[in-house]
Amino acid sequence: MNGIKEKSKRNILIAIIVILAVAIIGIGVGLVYNNFFAGKPEETKGVVGVISDGWETGLEDKTSPPSQGIQIPGYGTAEMQEGDTSLSLSIGNPKANNCGFYATLKLEDGTVLYESELLKPGYGLTEIPLNQTLKGGEYTAVVYYKCVTLDESHSPLNSAESEFKLIVK
């Protein structure tokens, strides 16, 4: 009788160990899958900054919202240090829009400093990674917004440019 109780206890202990081992292996496989195989990265056109939803310009809008049309962010002046590889500038797509944006930051001479992936309404970034550094001086810079439909075709709509002075110290 004692031998049967011992065998029963041992079988229960072995079953618990097997269940725990299977659970640990399952969690490990899930973590590996999510970190390494969880989706194909989107194709981009150059460097990509950290694009987030809930993008805000950081400016208080005191005007009434337009009843029609596409809202395009505007800029006055931006500053950065010579040799910096990023620029603090808020590039994004206002939530009120019903279209997507592709934003390109370039200098007046056509030098492209940044190209974004698709920015849906409410998405944007505030730290722009540059694909080259700039020497000290004042530059005329432009954010070129190519507006597209939000369906799979991303058909072109209007485009707009927002010019500003870029000061590199």
CSV table of N, CA and C in Angstrom, one decimal:
chain,number,residue,atom,x,y,z
A,1,MET,N,0.8,-1.2,0.0
A,1,MET,CA,0.0,0.0,0.0
A,1,MET,C,0.9,1.3,0.0
A,2,ASN,N,1.9,1.2,0.8
A,2,ASN,CA,2.9,2.4,0.8
A,2,ASN,C,3.5,2.6,-0.5
A,3,GLY,N,3.9,1.5,-1.2
A,3,GLY,CA,4.5,1.6,-2.5
A,3,GLY,C,3.6,2.3,-3.5
A,4,ILE,N,2.3,2.0,-3.4
A,4,ILE,CA,1.3,2.6,-4.4
A,4,ILE,C,1.2,4.1,-4.1
A,5,LYS,N,1.2,4.5,-2.8
A,5,LYS,CA,1.1,5.9,-2.5
A,5,LYS,C,2.3,6.6,-3.0
A,6,GLU,N,3.5,6.0,-2.8
A,6,GLU,CA,4.7,6.6,-3.3
A,6,GLU,C,4.7,6.8,-4.8
A,7,LYS,N,4.3,5.7,-5.5
A,7,LYS,CA,4.2,5.7,-7.0
A,7,LYS,C,3.2,6.8,-7.4
A,8,SER,N,2.1,6.9,-6.8
A,8,SER,CA,1.1,7.9,-7.1
A,8,SER,C,1.6,9.4,-6.9
A,9,LYS,N,2.3,9.6,-5.8
A,9,LYS,CA,2.9,10.9,-5.5
A,9,LYS,C,4.0,11.2,-6.6
A,10,ARG,N,4.8,10.2,-7.0
A,10,ARG,CA,5.9,10.4,-7.9
A,10,ARG,C,5.2,10.8,-9.3
A,11,ASN,N,4.2,10.1,-9.7
A,11,ASN,CA,3.5,10.3,-10.9
A,11,ASN,C,2.9,11.7,-11.0
A,12,ILE,N,2.3,12.2,-9.9
A,12,ILE,CA,1.7,13.5,-9.8
A,12,ILE,C,2.9,14.6,-9.9
A,13,LEU,N,4.0,14.3,-9.3
A,13,LEU,CA,5.1,15.3,-9.3
A,13,LEU,C,5.7,15.3,-10.7
A,14,ILE,N,5.8,14.2,-11.4
A,14,ILE,CA,6.3,14.2,-12.8
A,14,ILE,C,5.3,14.9,-13.7
A,15,ALA,N,4.0,14.7,-13.5
A,15,ALA,CA,3.0,15.4,-14.3
A,15,ALA,C,3.1,16.9,-14.1
A,16,ILE,N,3.3,17.4,-12.9
A,16,ILE,CA,3.4,18.8,-12.6
A,16,ILE,C,4.7,19.4,-13.3
A,17,ILE,N,5.8,18.6,-13.2
A,17,ILE,CA,7.1,19.1,-13.8
A,17,ILE,C,6.9,19.2,-15.3
A,18,VAL,N,6.2,18.2,-16.0
A,18,VAL,CA,6.0,18.2,-17.4
A,18,VAL,C,5.1,19.4,-17.8
A,19,ILE,N,4.1,19.6,-17.1
A,19,ILE,CA,3.2,20.8,-17.4
A,19,ILE,C,4.0,22.1,-17.3
A,20,LEU,N,4.8,22.3,-16.2
A,20,LEU,CA,5.6,23.5,-16.1
A,20,LEU,C,6.6,23.6,-17.2
A,21,ALA,N,7.2,22.5,-17.6
A,21,ALA,CA,8.2,22.6,-18.7
A,21,ALA,C,7.5,23.0,-20.0
A,22,VAL,N,6.4,22.4,-20.3
A,22,VAL,CA,5.6,22.7,-21.5
A,22,VAL,C,5.2,24.2,-21.5
A,23,ALA,N,4.8,24.7,-20.3
A,23,ALA,CA,4.4,26.1,-20.2
A,23,ALA,C,5.6,27.0,-20.5
A,24,ILE,N,6.7,26.7,-19.9
A,24,ILE,CA,7.9,27.6,-20.0
A,24,ILE,C,8.4,27.5,-21.5
A,25,ILE,N,8.3,26.4,-22.1
A,25,ILE,CA,8.7,26.3,-23.5
A,25,ILE,C,7.7,27.1,-24.4
A,26,GLY,N,6.5,27.0,-24.1
A,26,GLY,CA,5.5,27.8,-24.9
A,26,GLY,C,5.7,29.3,-24.8
A,27,ILE,N,5.9,29.7,-23.6
A,27,ILE,CA,6.2,31.2,-23.4
A,27,ILE,C,7.4,31.6,-24.1
A,28,GLY,N,8.5,30.8,-24.0
A,28,GLY,CA,9.7,31.1,-24.7
A,28,GLY,C,9.5,31.2,-26.2
A,29,VAL,N,8.8,30.2,-26.8
A,29,VAL,CA,8.5,30.2,-28.2
A,29,VAL,C,7.7,31.5,-28.6
A,30,GLY,N,6.7,31.8,-27.8
A,30,GLY,CA,5.9,33.0,-28.1
A,30,GLY,C,6.8,34.3,-28.0
A,31,LEU,N,7.6,34.4,-27.1
A,31,LEU,CA,8.5,35.6,-27.0
A,31,LEU,C,9.5,35.7,-28.2
A,32,VAL,N,10.1,34.6,-28.6
A,32,VAL,CA,11.0,34.5,-29.7
A,32,VAL,C,10.2,34.9,-31.0
A,33,TYR,N,9.0,34.3,-31.2
A,33,TYR,CA,8.2,34.6,-32.4
A,33,TYR,C,7.9,36.1,-32.4
A,34,ASN,N,7.4,36.7,-31.3
A,34,ASN,CA,7.0,38.1,-31.3
A,34,ASN,C,8.2,39.0,-31.6
A,35,ASN,N,9.3,38.7,-31.1
A,35,ASN,CA,10.5,39.6,-31.2
A,35,ASN,C,11.2,39.4,-32.6
A,36,PHE,N,11.1,38.3,-33.2
A,36,PHE,CA,11.9,38.1,-34.4
A,36,PHE,C,11.1,37.9,-35.7
A,37,PHE,N,9.9,37.4,-35.6
A,37,PHE,CA,9.1,37.0,-36.7
A,37,PHE,C,7.8,37.6,-36.8
A,38,ALA,N,7.5,38.6,-36.1
A,38,ALA,CA,6.2,39.2,-35.9
A,38,ALA,C,5.8,40.2,-37.0
A,39,GLY,N,6.1,40.0,-38.2
A,39,GLY,CA,5.7,41.0,-39.2
A,39,GLY,C,6.8,41.5,-40.0
A,40,LYS,N,6.6,41.8,-41.2
A,40,LYS,CA,7.5,42.2,-42.2
A,40,LYS,C,7.7,43.7,-42.0
A,41,PRO,N,8.9,44.2,-41.9
A,41,PRO,CA,9.1,45.7,-41.7
A,41,PRO,C,8.7,46.4,-43.0
A,42,GLU,N,8.1,47.6,-42.8
A,42,GLU,CA,7.7,48.4,-44.0
A,42,GLU,C,8.8,48.9,-44.8
A,43,GLU,N,8.7,49.0,-46.1
A,43,GLU,CA,9.7,49.5,-46.9
A,43,GLU,C,9.7,51.0,-46.7
A,44,THR,N,10.9,51.6,-46.6
A,44,THR,CA,11.1,53.0,-46.4
A,44,THR,C,11.9,53.6,-47.5
A,45,LYS,N,11.9,54.9,-47.6
A,45,LYS,CA,12.7,55.7,-48.5
A,45,LYS,C,13.7,56.5,-47.8
A,46,GLY,N,14.7,55.9,-47.3
A,46,GLY,CA,15.8,56.6,-46.6
A,46,GLY,C,15.6,56.3,-45.1
A,47,VAL,N,16.2,57.2,-44.3
A,47,VAL,CA,16.2,57.0,-42.8
A,47,VAL,C,14.8,57.2,-42.3
A,48,VAL,N,14.5,56.6,-41.2
A,48,VAL,CA,13.1,56.6,-40.6
A,48,VAL,C,13.3,57.1,-39.2
A,49,GLY,N,12.5,58.1,-38.8
A,49,GLY,CA,12.5,58.5,-37.4
A,49,GLY,C,11.4,57.7,-36.7
A,50,VAL,N,11.3,58.0,-35.4
A,50,VAL,CA,10.3,57.3,-34.6
A,50,VAL,C,8.9,58.0,-34.8
A,51,ILE,N,8.1,57.3,-35.6
A,51,ILE,CA,6.8,57.9,-35.9
A,51,ILE,C,5.8,57.3,-34.9
A,52,SER,N,5.0,58.2,-34.4
A,52,SER,CA,4.0,57.8,-33.3
A,52,SER,C,2.7,58.3,-33.7
A,53,ASP,N,1.7,57.6,-33.2
A,53,ASP,CA,0.3,58.2,-33.3
A,53,ASP,C,0.1,59.2,-32.2
A,54,GLY,N,-0.9,59.9,-32.2
A,54,GLY,CA,-1.2,61.0,-31.2
A,54,GLY,C,-0.2,62.1,-31.4
A,55,TRP,N,0.3,62.3,-32.6
A,55,TRP,CA,1.3,63.4,-32.9
A,55,TRP,C,0.6,64.7,-32.7
A,56,GLU,N,1.4,65.6,-32.0
A,56,GLU,CA,0.9,66.9,-31.8
A,56,GLU,C,2.0,67.9,-32.2
A,57,THR,N,1.6,69.0,-32.7
A,57,THR,CA,2.5,70.0,-33.2
A,57,THR,C,3.3,70.7,-32.1
A,58,GLY,N,2.6,70.6,-30.9
A,58,GLY,CA,3.2,71.3,-29.7
A,58,GLY,C,2.8,72.8,-29.7
A,59,LEU,N,2.0,73.2,-30.7
A,59,LEU,CA,1.6,74.6,-30.8
A,59,LEU,C,0.1,74.6,-30.5
A,60,GLU,N,-0.4,75.7,-29.8
A,60,GLU,CA,-1.8,75.8,-29.5
A,60,GLU,C,-2.5,76.4,-30.7
A,61,ASP,N,-3.5,75.8,-31.2
A,61,ASP,CA,-4.2,76.3,-32.4
A,61,ASP,C,-5.3,77.1,-31.9
A,62,LYS,N,-5.2,78.4,-32.2
A,62,LYS,CA,-6.3,79.4,-31.7
A,62,LYS,C,-7.2,79.7,-32.8
A,63,THR,N,-7.1,79.1,-34.0
A,63,THR,CA,-8.0,79.4,-35.1
A,63,THR,C,-9.1,78.3,-35.1
A,64,SER,N,-10.2,78.6,-35.7
A,64,SER,CA,-11.2,77.6,-35.9
A,64,SER,C,-10.8,76.6,-37.0
A,65,PRO,N,-11.2,75.4,-36.8
A,65,PRO,CA,-10.7,74.4,-37.8
A,65,PRO,C,-11.4,74.6,-39.1
A,66,PRO,N,-10.7,74.4,-40.2
A,66,PRO,CA,-11.3,74.6,-41.5
A,66,PRO,C,-12.4,73.6,-41.8
A,67,SER,N,-13.4,74.0,-42.6
A,67,SER,CA,-14.5,73.1,-42.8
A,67,SER,C,-14.1,72.2,-44.0
A,68,GLN,N,-13.2,72.6,-44.8
A,68,GLN,CA,-12.8,71.7,-45.9
A,68,GLN,C,-11.3,71.9,-46.2
A,69,GLY,N,-10.8,70.9,-47.0
A,69,GLY,CA,-9.4,71.1,-47.4
A,69,GLY,C,-8.5,70.2,-46.5
A,70,ILE,N,-7.2,70.3,-46.8
A,70,ILE,CA,-6.2,69.5,-46.1
A,70,ILE,C,-5.3,70.5,-45.3
A,71,GLN,N,-5.2,70.2,-44.0
A,71,GLN,CA,-4.3,71.0,-43.1
A,71,GLN,C,-2.9,70.6,-43.3
A,72,ILE,N,-2.0,71.6,-43.5
A,72,ILE,CA,-0.6,71.4,-43.7
A,72,ILE,C,0.2,72.2,-42.6
A,73,PRO,N,1.0,71.5,-41.8
A,73,PRO,CA,1.8,72.2,-40.8
A,73,PRO,C,2.7,73.3,-41.4
A,74,GLY,N,2.9,74.3,-40.7
A,74,GLY,CA,3.8,75.4,-41.2
A,74,GLY,C,5.0,75.6,-40.2
A,75,TYR,N,6.0,76.2,-40.7
A,75,TYR,CA,7.2,76.4,-39.8
A,75,TYR,C,7.8,77.8,-40.0
A,76,GLY,N,8.5,78.3,-39.0
A,76,GLY,CA,9.2,79.6,-39.2
A,76,GLY,C,10.7,79.4,-39.2
A,77,THR,N,11.2,79.0,-38.1
A,77,THR,CA,12.7,78.8,-38.0
A,77,THR,C,13.0,77.5,-37.2
A,78,ALA,N,14.0,76.8,-37.5
A,78,ALA,CA,14.5,75.7,-36.8
A,78,ALA,C,16.0,75.9,-36.6
A,79,GLU,N,16.5,75.4,-35.4
A,79,GLU,CA,17.9,75.5,-35.2
A,79,GLU,C,18.5,74.1,-34.8
A,80,MET,N,19.8,74.0,-35.1
A,80,MET,CA,20.5,72.8,-34.8
A,80,MET,C,22.0,73.1,-34.7
A,81,GLN,N,22.8,72.2,-34.2
A,81,GLN,CA,24.2,72.3,-34.1
A,81,GLN,C,24.9,71.7,-35.3
A,82,GLU,N,26.0,72.3,-35.7
A,82,GLU,CA,26.8,71.7,-36.8
A,82,GLU,C,27.2,70.3,-36.4
A,83,GLY,N,27.1,69.4,-37.4
A,83,GLY,CA,27.4,68.0,-37.2
A,83,GLY,C,26.3,67.1,-36.6
A,84,ASP,N,25.2,67.7,-36.1
A,84,ASP,CA,24.1,66.9,-35.6
A,84,ASP,C,23.5,66.0,-36.6
A,85,THR,N,23.1,64.9,-36.2
A,85,THR,CA,22.5,63.9,-37.1
A,85,THR,C,20.9,63.9,-37.0
A,86,SER,N,20.4,64.8,-36.3
A,86,SER,CA,18.9,64.9,-36.2
A,86,SER,C,18.5,66.4,-36.0
A,87,LEU,N,17.3,66.6,-36.3
A,87,LEU,CA,16.7,68.0,-36.2
A,87,LEU,C,15.4,67.9,-35.4
A,88,SER,N,15.3,68.8,-34.4
A,88,SER,CA,14.0,68.9,-33.6
A,88,SER,C,13.1,69.7,-34.4
A,89,LEU,N,12.1,69.0,-35.1
A,89,LEU,CA,11.1,69.7,-35.9
A,89,LEU,C,9.9,68.7,-35.9
A,90,SER,N,8.7,69.3,-35.8
A,90,SER,CA,7.5,68.5,-35.7
A,90,SER,C,6.9,68.3,-37.1
A,91,ILE,N,7.1,67.1,-37.7
A,91,ILE,CA,6.6,66.8,-39.0
A,91,ILE,C,5.5,65.8,-38.8
A,92,GLY,N,4.3,66.0,-39.3
A,92,GLY,CA,3.3,65.1,-39.1
A,92,GLY,C,2.0,65.4,-39.9
A,93,ASN,N,1.0,64.6,-39.7
A,93,ASN,CA,-0.3,64.8,-40.4
A,93,ASN,C,-1.3,65.1,-39.4
A,94,PRO,N,-1.9,66.3,-39.4
A,94,PRO,CA,-3.0,66.6,-38.4
A,94,PRO,C,-4.1,65.6,-38.5
A,95,LYS,N,-4.7,65.4,-37.3
A,95,LYS,CA,-5.8,64.4,-37.1
A,95,LYS,C,-7.0,64.7,-38.0
A,96,ALA,N,-7.2,66.0,-38.3
A,96,ALA,CA,-8.4,66.4,-39.0
A,96,ALA,C,-8.4,66.0,-40.5
A,97,ASN,N,-7.2,65.6,-41.0
A,97,ASN,CA,-7.1,65.3,-42.4
A,97,ASN,C,-7.7,63.9,-42.7
A,98,ASN,N,-8.2,63.8,-43.9
A,98,ASN,CA,-8.7,62.5,-44.4
A,98,ASN,C,-7.8,61.9,-45.5
A,99,CYS,N,-6.5,62.1,-45.4
A,99,CYS,CA,-5.6,61.7,-46.4
A,99,CYS,C,-4.2,61.3,-45.7
A,100,GLY,N,-3.4,60.7,-46.4
A,100,GLY,CA,-2.0,60.4,-45.8
A,100,GLY,C,-1.0,61.3,-46.4
A,101,PHE,N,0.1,61.4,-45.7
A,101,PHE,CA,1.2,62.3,-46.1
A,101,PHE,C,2.5,61.5,-46.3
A,102,TYR,N,3.3,61.8,-47.3
A,102,TYR,CA,4.7,61.5,-47.4
A,102,TYR,C,5.4,62.8,-47.2
A,103,ALA,N,6.3,62.9,-46.2
A,103,ALA,CA,6.9,64.2,-46.0
A,103,ALA,C,8.4,64.1,-46.4
A,104,THR,N,8.9,65.1,-47.1
A,104,THR,CA,10.3,65.1,-47.5
A,104,THR,C,10.9,66.4,-47.0
A,105,LEU,N,12.0,66.4,-46.2
A,105,LEU,CA,12.7,67.5,-45.7
A,105,LEU,C,13.9,67.7,-46.7
A,106,LYS,N,13.9,68.9,-47.3
A,106,LYS,CA,15.0,69.2,-48.2
A,106,LYS,C,15.5,70.6,-48.1
A,107,LEU,N,16.7,70.8,-48.6
A,107,LEU,CA,17.2,72.2,-48.7
A,107,LEU,C,16.7,72.8,-50.0
A,108,GLU,N,16.8,74.1,-50.1
A,108,GLU,CA,16.4,74.9,-51.3
A,108,GLU,C,17.1,74.4,-52.6
A,109,ASP,N,18.3,73.9,-52.4
A,109,ASP,CA,19.1,73.4,-53.6
A,109,ASP,C,18.7,72.0,-54.0
A,110,GLY,N,17.7,71.4,-53.3
A,110,GLY,CA,17.2,70.1,-53.7
A,110,GLY,C,17.8,69.0,-52.9
A,111,THR,N,18.8,69.2,-52.0
A,111,THR,CA,19.4,68.2,-51.2
A,111,THR,C,18.4,67.6,-50.2
A,112,VAL,N,18.1,66.3,-50.3
A,112,VAL,CA,17.1,65.7,-49.4
A,112,VAL,C,17.8,65.3,-48.1
A,113,LEU,N,17.2,65.7,-47.0
A,113,LEU,CA,17.7,65.4,-45.7
A,113,LEU,C,16.9,64.3,-45.0
A,114,TYR,N,15.7,64.1,-45.4
A,114,TYR,CA,14.8,63.1,-44.8
A,114,TYR,C,13.6,62.8,-45.7
A,115,GLU,N,13.2,61.6,-45.7
A,115,GLU,CA,12.0,61.2,-46.4
A,115,GLU,C,11.2,60.2,-45.4
A,116,SER,N,9.9,60.5,-45.2
A,116,SER,CA,9.2,59.7,-44.3
A,116,SER,C,8.5,58.6,-45.0
A,117,GLU,N,8.0,57.6,-44.2
A,117,GLU,CA,7.1,56.6,-44.7
A,117,GLU,C,5.7,57.3,-44.6
A,118,LEU,N,4.7,56.5,-44.9
A,118,LEU,CA,3.3,57.1,-44.9
A,118,LEU,C,2.9,57.6,-43.5
A,119,LEU,N,2.5,58.8,-43.4
A,119,LEU,CA,2.0,59.4,-42.2
A,119,LEU,C,0.5,59.4,-42.2
A,120,LYS,N,-0.2,58.6,-41.5
A,120,LYS,CA,-1.6,58.6,-41.4
A,120,LYS,C,-2.1,59.8,-40.6
A,121,PRO,N,-3.4,60.2,-40.7
A,121,PRO,CA,-3.8,61.3,-39.8
A,121,PRO,C,-3.5,61.1,-38.3
A,122,GLY,N,-3.0,62.1,-37.7
A,122,GLY,CA,-2.6,61.9,-36.3
A,122,GLY,C,-1.2,61.3,-36.0
A,123,TYR,N,-0.5,61.0,-37.1
A,123,TYR,CA,0.8,60.4,-36.9
A,123,TYR,C,1.9,61.4,-37.3
A,124,GLY,N,3.0,61.3,-36.6
A,124,GLY,CA,4.1,62.2,-36.9
A,124,GLY,C,5.3,62.0,-36.1
A,125,LEU,N,6.3,62.8,-36.2
A,125,LEU,CA,7.5,62.7,-35.4
A,125,LEU,C,8.1,64.1,-35.1
A,126,THR,N,8.8,64.2,-34.0
A,126,THR,CA,9.3,65.5,-33.6
A,126,THR,C,10.8,65.5,-33.6
A,127,GLU,N,11.5,64.4,-33.8
A,127,GLU,CA,12.9,64.3,-33.9
A,127,GLU,C,13.2,63.7,-35.3
A,128,ILE,N,13.7,64.5,-36.2
A,128,ILE,CA,13.9,64.1,-37.6
A,128,ILE,C,15.4,63.6,-37.8
A,129,PRO,N,15.6,62.3,-38.1
A,129,PRO,CA,16.9,61.8,-38.3
A,129,PRO,C,17.4,62.3,-39.7
A,130,LEU,N,18.5,62.9,-39.8
A,130,LEU,CA,19.0,63.4,-41.1
A,130,LEU,C,19.9,62.4,-41.7
A,131,ASN,N,19.9,62.3,-43.1
A,131,ASN,CA,20.8,61.4,-43.8
A,131,ASN,C,22.1,62.0,-44.1
A,132,GLN,N,22.4,63.2,-43.6
A,132,GLN,CA,23.7,63.8,-43.7
A,132,GLN,C,23.8,65.0,-42.7
A,133,THR,N,25.0,65.4,-42.3
A,133,THR,CA,25.2,66.5,-41.4
A,133,THR,C,25.3,67.8,-42.2
A,134,LEU,N,25.1,68.9,-41.6
A,134,LEU,CA,25.2,70.2,-42.2
A,134,LEU,C,26.3,71.0,-41.5
A,135,LYS,N,27.0,71.9,-42.4
A,135,LYS,CA,27.9,72.8,-41.8
A,135,LYS,C,27.2,74.0,-41.3
A,136,GLY,N,27.9,74.8,-40.4
A,136,GLY,CA,27.3,76.0,-39.9
A,136,GLY,C,26.8,77.0,-40.9
A,137,GLY,N,25.7,77.7,-40.7
A,137,GLY,CA,25.2,78.7,-41.6
A,137,GLY,C,23.7,78.7,-41.6
A,138,GLU,N,23.1,79.5,-42.4
A,138,GLU,CA,21.7,79.6,-42.6
A,138,GLU,C,21.3,79.0,-43.9
A,139,TYR,N,20.2,78.2,-43.8
A,139,TYR,CA,19.7,77.5,-45.0
A,139,TYR,C,18.3,77.8,-45.2
A,140,THR,N,17.8,77.8,-46.4
A,140,THR,CA,16.4,77.8,-46.7
A,140,THR,C,16.0,76.3,-46.8
A,141,ALA,N,15.1,75.9,-46.0
A,141,ALA,CA,14.7,74.5,-46.0
A,141,ALA,C,13.2,74.4,-46.3
A,142,VAL,N,12.8,73.2,-46.8
A,142,VAL,CA,11.4,73.0,-47.2
A,142,VAL,C,10.9,71.7,-46.7
A,143,VAL,N,9.7,71.6,-46.1
A,143,VAL,CA,9.1,70.3,-45.9
A,143,VAL,C,8.1,70.2,-47.1
A,144,TYR,N,8.3,69.2,-47.9
A,144,TYR,CA,7.4,68.9,-49.1
A,144,TYR,C,6.4,67.8,-48.6
A,145,TYR,N,5.1,68.1,-48.7
A,145,TYR,CA,4.1,67.2,-48.3
A,145,TYR,C,3.4,66.7,-49.5
A,146,LYS,N,3.5,65.4,-49.8
A,146,LYS,CA,2.8,64.7,-50.9
A,146,LYS,C,1.6,64.1,-50.2
A,147,CYS,N,0.4,64.5,-50.6
A,147,CYS,CA,-0.8,64.0,-50.0
A,147,CYS,C,-1.3,62.8,-50.9
A,148,VAL,N,-1.8,61.8,-50.2
A,148,VAL,CA,-2.3,60.6,-50.9
A,148,VAL,C,-3.6,60.1,-50.2
A,149,THR,N,-4.3,59.3,-51.0
A,149,THR,CA,-5.5,58.7,-50.4
A,149,THR,C,-5.1,57.6,-49.4
A,150,LEU,N,-6.0,57.3,-48.5
A,150,LEU,CA,-5.7,56.3,-47.5
A,150,LEU,C,-6.0,54.9,-47.9
A,151,ASP,N,-6.5,54.7,-49.1
A,151,ASP,CA,-6.8,53.3,-49.5
A,151,ASP,C,-5.5,52.6,-49.9
A,152,GLU,N,-5.6,51.4,-50.4
A,152,GLU,CA,-4.3,50.7,-50.7
A,152,GLU,C,-3.6,51.3,-51.9
A,153,SER,N,-4.3,52.0,-52.8
A,153,SER,CA,-3.6,52.6,-54.0
A,153,SER,C,-2.7,53.8,-53.6
A,154,HIS,N,-3.0,54.4,-52.5
A,154,HIS,CA,-2.3,55.7,-52.2
A,154,HIS,C,-2.2,56.6,-53.4
A,155,SER,N,-3.3,56.8,-54.0
A,155,SER,CA,-3.4,57.7,-55.2
A,155,SER,C,-3.0,59.1,-54.8
A,156,PRO,N,-2.2,59.8,-55.6
A,156,PRO,CA,-1.8,61.2,-55.3
A,156,PRO,C,-3.0,62.1,-55.2
A,157,LEU,N,-2.9,63.0,-54.3
A,157,LEU,CA,-3.8,64.2,-54.2
A,157,LEU,C,-3.0,65.4,-54.4
A,158,ASN,N,-3.3,66.5,-53.6
A,158,ASN,CA,-2.5,67.7,-53.7
A,158,ASN,C,-1.1,67.5,-53.1
A,159,SER,N,-0.3,68.5,-53.3
A,159,SER,CA,1.0,68.5,-52.6
A,159,SER,C,1.2,69.9,-52.1
A,160,ALA,N,2.0,70.1,-51.1
A,160,ALA,CA,2.3,71.4,-50.5
A,160,ALA,C,3.7,71.5,-50.0
A,161,GLU,N,4.2,72.7,-49.9
A,161,GLU,CA,5.5,73.0,-49.4
A,161,GLU,C,5.4,74.0,-48.3
A,162,SER,N,6.2,73.7,-47.2
A,162,SER,CA,6.2,74.6,-46.1
A,162,SER,C,7.7,75.0,-45.9
A,163,GLU,N,8.0,76.2,-46.2
A,163,GLU,CA,9.4,76.7,-46.2
A,163,GLU,C,9.7,77.3,-44.9
A,164,PHE,N,11.0,77.2,-44.4
A,164,PHE,CA,11.4,77.8,-43.2
A,164,PHE,C,12.9,78.0,-43.2
A,165,LYS,N,13.4,78.8,-42.3
A,165,LYS,CA,14.8,79.1,-42.2
A,165,LYS,C,15.4,78.0,-41.2
A,166,LEU,N,16.5,77.4,-41.6
A,166,LEU,CA,17.2,76.4,-40.8
A,166,LEU,C,18.6,77.0,-40.5
A,167,ILE,N,18.8,77.2,-39.2
A,167,ILE,CA,20.0,77.8,-38.7
A,167,ILE,C,20.9,76.7,-38.1
A,168,VAL,N,22.1,76.6,-38.6
A,168,VAL,CA,23.0,75.6,-38.1
A,168,VAL,C,24.2,76.3,-37.4
A,169,LYS,N,24.3,76.1,-36.1
A,169,LYS,CA,25.3,76.9,-35.3
A,169,LYS,C,26.6,76.1,-35.2
